[in-house]
């Protein structure tokens, strides 16, 4: 029997805390349950051998931070709408299968880097520009359209939003100081219901930075295709840099692993030395 700390998010797409708990217990887990929003406050790890998080992409950062700090493997039961991290890691989309894997003591683990924006942990992407508008437009559509809402939101963003000025510095070197449609700081590089930046290595302890320069709105269709194919980094005029410390000046709102977060006019990004071990299969 595996002793498990289960971190849940009742607000994410499917599967309540009680239903996920029942599935985990059927697979032999001895559980304590904590709300993912309380992981840094009142939730103690105790004698847990594994941390399991049930939620969407926005729930994963705090759980991964706690797991890495205590040297625990992190099991992921995707119950959100897009579940981009689970998709990228090849995890089961079915709650029953994902729960069984999460508490399998013999399952393999893979290391992933833990990125931060102004101290806030994330595993996939923090981005400014079009993705913020896309997330806002998609939010009311998710109950009806599921992951397809992100595509609709992105299409609306391309019509409603213009480029904004951004200055981007990576490891002390300025890589962009001009208008930009989007600035992306990536760990895994997966976001938006199946899109990806491409070109990332999720355990190299470096952040990938991509800047889509301002220009014609007509060119956004090519950007969308590039993201769906995971080839945005390969487009000739897209800035692609890699480093451990990133400073972005200008944008005041970011989409961080699917959560829209207001910030100041200067945001600082980094990556932890400690990797988080994620349960990925056999």
PDB file of C-alpha atoms in Angstrom, residues 1 47 56 67:
ATOM      1  CA  UNK A   1       0.000   0.000   0.000  1.00  0.00           C
ATOM      2  CA  UNK A  47       4.911  10.281   5.993  1.00  0.00           C
ATOM      3  CA  UNK A  56      -5.883  20.916 -14.531  1.00  0.00           C
ATOM      4  CA  UNK A  67       6.955  17.228  -4.418  1.00  0.00           C
TER       5      UNK A  67
END
